[in-house]
mmCIF file of C-alpha atoms in Angstrom:
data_model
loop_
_atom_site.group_PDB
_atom_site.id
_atom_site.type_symbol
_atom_site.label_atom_id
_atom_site.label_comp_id
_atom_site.label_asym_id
_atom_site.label_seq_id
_atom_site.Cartn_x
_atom_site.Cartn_y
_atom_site.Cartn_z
ATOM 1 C CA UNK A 1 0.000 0.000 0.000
ATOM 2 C CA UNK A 2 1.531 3.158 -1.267
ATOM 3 C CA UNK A 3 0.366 6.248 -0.984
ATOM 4 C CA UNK A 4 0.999 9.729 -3.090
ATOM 5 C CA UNK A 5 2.419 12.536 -1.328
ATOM 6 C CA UNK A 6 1.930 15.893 -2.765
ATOM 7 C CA UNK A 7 5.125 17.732 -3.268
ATOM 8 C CA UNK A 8 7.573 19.663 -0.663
ATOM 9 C CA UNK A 9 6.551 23.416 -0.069
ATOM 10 C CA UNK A 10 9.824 24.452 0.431
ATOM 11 C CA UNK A 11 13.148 23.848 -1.508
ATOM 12 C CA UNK A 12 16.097 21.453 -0.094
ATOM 13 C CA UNK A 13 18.564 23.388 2.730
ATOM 14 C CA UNK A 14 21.666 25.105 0.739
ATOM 15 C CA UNK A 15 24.246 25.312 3.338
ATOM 16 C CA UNK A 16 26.118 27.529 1.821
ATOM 17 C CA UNK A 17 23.316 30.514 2.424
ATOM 18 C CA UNK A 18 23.060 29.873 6.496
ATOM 19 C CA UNK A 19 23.823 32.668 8.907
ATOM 20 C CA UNK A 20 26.314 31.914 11.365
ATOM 21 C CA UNK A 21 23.690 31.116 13.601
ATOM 22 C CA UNK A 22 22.538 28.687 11.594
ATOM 23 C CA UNK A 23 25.517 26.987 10.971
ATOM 24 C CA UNK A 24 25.893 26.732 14.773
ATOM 25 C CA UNK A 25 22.621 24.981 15.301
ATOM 26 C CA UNK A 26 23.058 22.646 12.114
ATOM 27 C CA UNK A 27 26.156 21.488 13.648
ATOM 28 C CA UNK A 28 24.901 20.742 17.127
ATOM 29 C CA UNK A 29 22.028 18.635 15.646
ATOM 30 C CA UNK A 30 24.871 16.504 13.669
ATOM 31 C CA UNK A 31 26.928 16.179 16.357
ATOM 32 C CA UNK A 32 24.134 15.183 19.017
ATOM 33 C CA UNK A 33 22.267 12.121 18.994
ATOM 34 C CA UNK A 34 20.426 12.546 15.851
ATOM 35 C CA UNK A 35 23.401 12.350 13.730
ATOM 36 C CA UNK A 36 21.838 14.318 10.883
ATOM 37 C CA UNK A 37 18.925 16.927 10.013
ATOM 38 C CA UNK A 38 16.126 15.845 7.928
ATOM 39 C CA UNK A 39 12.552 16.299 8.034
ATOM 40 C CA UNK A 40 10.983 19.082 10.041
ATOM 41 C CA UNK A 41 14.479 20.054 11.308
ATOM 42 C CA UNK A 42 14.811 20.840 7.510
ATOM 43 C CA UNK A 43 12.120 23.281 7.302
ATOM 44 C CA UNK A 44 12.907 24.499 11.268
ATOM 45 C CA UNK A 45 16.283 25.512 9.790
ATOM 46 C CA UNK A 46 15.222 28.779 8.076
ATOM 47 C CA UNK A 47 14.371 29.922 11.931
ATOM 48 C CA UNK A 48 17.460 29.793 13.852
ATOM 49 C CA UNK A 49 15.101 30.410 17.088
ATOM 50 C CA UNK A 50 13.013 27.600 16.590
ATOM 51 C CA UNK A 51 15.433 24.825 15.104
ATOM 52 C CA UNK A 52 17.710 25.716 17.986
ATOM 53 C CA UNK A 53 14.682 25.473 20.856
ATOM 54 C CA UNK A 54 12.623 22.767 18.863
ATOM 55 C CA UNK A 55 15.992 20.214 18.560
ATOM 56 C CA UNK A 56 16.559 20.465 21.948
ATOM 57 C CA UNK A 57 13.341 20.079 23.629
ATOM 58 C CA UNK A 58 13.312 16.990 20.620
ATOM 59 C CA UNK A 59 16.351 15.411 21.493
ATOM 60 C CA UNK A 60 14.958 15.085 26.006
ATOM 61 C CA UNK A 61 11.739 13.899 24.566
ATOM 62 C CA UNK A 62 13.670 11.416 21.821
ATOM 63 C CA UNK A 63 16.344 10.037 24.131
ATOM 64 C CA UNK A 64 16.295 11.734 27.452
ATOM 65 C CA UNK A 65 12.389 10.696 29.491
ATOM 66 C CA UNK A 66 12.343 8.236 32.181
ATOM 67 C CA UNK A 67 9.894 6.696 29.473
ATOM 68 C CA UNK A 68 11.385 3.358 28.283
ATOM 69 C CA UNK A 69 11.647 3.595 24.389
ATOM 70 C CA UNK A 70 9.172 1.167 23.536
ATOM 71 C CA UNK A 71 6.774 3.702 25.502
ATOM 72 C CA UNK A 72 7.988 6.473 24.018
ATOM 73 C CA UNK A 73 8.044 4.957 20.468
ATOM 74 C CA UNK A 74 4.255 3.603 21.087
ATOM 75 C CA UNK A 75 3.175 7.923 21.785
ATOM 76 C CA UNK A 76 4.948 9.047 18.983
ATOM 77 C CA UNK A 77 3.446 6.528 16.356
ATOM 78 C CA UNK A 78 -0.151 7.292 17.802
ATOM 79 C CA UNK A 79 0.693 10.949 17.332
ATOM 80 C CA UNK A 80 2.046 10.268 13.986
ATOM 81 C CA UNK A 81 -1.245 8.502 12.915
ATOM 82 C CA UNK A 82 -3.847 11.006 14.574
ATOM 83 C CA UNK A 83 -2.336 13.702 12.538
ATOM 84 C CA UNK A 84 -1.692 11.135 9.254
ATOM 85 C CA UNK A 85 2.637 12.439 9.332
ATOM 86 C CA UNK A 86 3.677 10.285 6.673
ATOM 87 C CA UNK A 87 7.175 11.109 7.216
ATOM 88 C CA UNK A 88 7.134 10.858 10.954
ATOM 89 C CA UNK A 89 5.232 7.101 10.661
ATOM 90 C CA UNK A 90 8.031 5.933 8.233
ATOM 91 C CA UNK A 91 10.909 7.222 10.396
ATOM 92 C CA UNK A 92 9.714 6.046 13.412
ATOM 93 C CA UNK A 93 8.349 2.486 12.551
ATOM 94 C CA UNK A 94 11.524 0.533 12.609
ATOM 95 C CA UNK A 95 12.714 2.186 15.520
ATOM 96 C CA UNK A 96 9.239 1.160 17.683
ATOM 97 C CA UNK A 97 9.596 -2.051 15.816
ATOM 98 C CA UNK A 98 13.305 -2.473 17.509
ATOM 99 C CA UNK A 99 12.051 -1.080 20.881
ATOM 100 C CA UNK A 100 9.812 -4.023 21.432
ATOM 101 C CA UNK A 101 6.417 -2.780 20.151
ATOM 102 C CA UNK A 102 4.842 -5.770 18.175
ATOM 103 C CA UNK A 103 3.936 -5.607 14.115
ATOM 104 C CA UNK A 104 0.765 -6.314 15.199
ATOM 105 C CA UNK A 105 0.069 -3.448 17.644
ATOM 106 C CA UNK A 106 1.591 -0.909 14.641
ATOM 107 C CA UNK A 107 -0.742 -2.276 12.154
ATOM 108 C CA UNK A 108 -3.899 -2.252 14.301
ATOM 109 C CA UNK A 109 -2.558 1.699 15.222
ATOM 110 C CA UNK A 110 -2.141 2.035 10.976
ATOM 111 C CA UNK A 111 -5.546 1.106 10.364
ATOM 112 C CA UNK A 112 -7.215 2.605 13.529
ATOM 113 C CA UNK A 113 -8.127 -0.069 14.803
ATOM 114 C CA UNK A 114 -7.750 -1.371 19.259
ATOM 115 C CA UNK A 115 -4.335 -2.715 19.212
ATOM 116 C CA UNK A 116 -3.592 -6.347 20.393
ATOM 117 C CA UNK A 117 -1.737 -4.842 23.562
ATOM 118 C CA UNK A 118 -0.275 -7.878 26.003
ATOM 119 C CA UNK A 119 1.470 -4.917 28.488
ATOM 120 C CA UNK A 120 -0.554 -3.125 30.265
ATOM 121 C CA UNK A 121 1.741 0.036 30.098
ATOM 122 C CA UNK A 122 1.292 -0.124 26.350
ATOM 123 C CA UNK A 123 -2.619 0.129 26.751
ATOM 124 C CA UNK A 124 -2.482 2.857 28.918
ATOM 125 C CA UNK A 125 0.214 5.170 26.648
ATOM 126 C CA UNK A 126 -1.831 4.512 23.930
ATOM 127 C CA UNK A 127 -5.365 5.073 25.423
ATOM 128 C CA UNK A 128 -3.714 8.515 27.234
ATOM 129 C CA UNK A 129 -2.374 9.349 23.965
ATOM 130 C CA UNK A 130 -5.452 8.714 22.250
ATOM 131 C CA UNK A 131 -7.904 10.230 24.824
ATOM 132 C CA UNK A 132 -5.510 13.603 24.513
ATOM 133 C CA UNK A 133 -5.185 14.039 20.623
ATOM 134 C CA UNK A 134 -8.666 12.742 19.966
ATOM 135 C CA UNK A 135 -10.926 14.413 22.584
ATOM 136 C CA UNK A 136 -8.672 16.983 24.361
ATOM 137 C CA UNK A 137 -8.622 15.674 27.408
ATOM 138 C CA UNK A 138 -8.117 12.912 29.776
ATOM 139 C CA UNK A 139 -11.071 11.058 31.372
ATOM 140 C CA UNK A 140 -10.419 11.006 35.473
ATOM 141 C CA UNK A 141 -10.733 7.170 35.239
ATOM 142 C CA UNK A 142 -8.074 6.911 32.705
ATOM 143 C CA UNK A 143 -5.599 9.541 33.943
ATOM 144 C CA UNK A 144 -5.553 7.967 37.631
ATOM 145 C CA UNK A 145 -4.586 4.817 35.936
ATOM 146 C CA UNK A 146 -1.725 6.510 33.845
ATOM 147 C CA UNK A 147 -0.584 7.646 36.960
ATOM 148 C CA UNK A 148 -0.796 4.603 39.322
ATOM 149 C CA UNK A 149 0.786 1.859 36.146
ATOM 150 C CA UNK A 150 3.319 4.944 35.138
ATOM 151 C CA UNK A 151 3.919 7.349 38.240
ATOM 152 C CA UNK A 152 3.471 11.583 38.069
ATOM 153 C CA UNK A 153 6.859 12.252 36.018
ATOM 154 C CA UNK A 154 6.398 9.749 33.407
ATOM 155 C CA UNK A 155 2.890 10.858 32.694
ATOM 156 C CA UNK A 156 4.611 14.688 32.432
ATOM 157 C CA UNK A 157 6.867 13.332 30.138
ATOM 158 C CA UNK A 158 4.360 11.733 27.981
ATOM 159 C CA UNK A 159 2.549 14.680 27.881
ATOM 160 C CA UNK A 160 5.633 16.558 26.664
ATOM 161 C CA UNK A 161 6.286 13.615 23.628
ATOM 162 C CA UNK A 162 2.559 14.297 22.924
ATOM 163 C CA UNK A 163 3.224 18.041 22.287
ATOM 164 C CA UNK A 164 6.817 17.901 21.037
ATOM 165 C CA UNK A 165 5.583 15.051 18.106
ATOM 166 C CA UNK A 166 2.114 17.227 17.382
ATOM 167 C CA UNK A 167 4.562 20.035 16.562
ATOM 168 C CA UNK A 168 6.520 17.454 14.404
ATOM 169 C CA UNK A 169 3.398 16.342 12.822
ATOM 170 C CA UNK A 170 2.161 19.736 12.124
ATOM 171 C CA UNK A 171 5.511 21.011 10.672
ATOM 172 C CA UNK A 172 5.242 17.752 8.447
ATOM 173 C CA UNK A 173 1.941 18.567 7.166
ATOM 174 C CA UNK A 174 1.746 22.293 6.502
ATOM 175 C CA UNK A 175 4.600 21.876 4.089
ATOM 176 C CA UNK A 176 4.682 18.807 2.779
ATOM 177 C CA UNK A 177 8.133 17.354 3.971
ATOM 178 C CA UNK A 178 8.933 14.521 1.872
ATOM 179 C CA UNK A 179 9.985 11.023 2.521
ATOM 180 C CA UNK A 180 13.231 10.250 2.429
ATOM 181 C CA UNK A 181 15.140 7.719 0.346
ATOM 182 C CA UNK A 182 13.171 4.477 -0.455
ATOM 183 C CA UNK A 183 10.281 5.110 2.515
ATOM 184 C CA UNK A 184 7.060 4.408 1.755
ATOM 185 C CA UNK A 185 3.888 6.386 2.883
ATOM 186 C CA UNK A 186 1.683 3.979 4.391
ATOM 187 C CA UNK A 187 -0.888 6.031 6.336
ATOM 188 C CA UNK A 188 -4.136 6.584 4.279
#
């Protein structure tokens, strides 16, 4: 299943054109634990401000929560798919796959369906994640039980993936960022 992608609002980085600013912040993100800017770090690039703020509030909610990747993978490919972030679902798949979430849990979250969840932290990531993107808010029911199976900082932390990906997703929408190399849009 392939789907079209209309094309990229804005034109590929030139390097050669970047304030000294830029440069700076271009140079941090390769040397940190990205190891490269692509996607919405392309089109955060053209504000020095933002791609400088943005990448680092990226790179705690990427690889610096208490939340164990697998959690942290599971938020960010719900986010992906409430806001349909083709580039964000193709980048991210393999790496949720490798964390431990199950082909089966990442289909049933492609095709919207209730995922096939055997942890019960999974169920309750997803179903907070859900409950925020979809309706806006958390239920009281469901938010106790985020707390009690994940404890306060870990639900402040998912909260912060949450926003931090929406951003991402929004960034990948409004203009378009293409896939990169041989990925495949699979969100419909």
């Amino acid at each position: 299943m392939s789907t079209t992608l209309p094309p990229p609002r804005l034109p590929d980085l030139d390097l050669t054109t970047f304030s000294d600013e830029q440069r700076a912040i271009h140079a941090a993100i390769m040397a940190g634990p990205r190891g490269r800017v692509e996607g919405p770090l392309k089109v955060w690039m053209r504000s020095a401000g933002l791609a400088d703020n943005a990448q680092r509030l990226g790179a705690f909610c990427r690889f610096g929560t208490s939340l164990e990747p697998r959690l942290s993978e599971l938020a960010i490919m719900v986010t992906g798919r409430v806001w349909t972030a083709q580039f964000e679902w193709s980048v991210h798949k393999p790496i949720a796959l490798k964390a431990g979430l199950s082909e089966a849990v990442l289909e049933a979250i492609r095709t919207r369906q209730t995922p096939p969840f055997e942890h019960e932290d999974e169920r309750v990531v997803h179903d907070f994640a859900q409950a925020l993107h979809v309706h806006r808010k958390v239920p009281d029911a469901l938010y106790a039980k985020a707390i009690e199976v994940l404890g306060e900082t870990r639900v402040v932390e998912l909260v912060g993936i949450l926003g931090y990906y929406t951003l991402i997703s929004m960034t990948i929408n409004a203009f378009n960022v293409p896939l990169e190399g041989d990925q495949v849009a699979e969100l419909e």
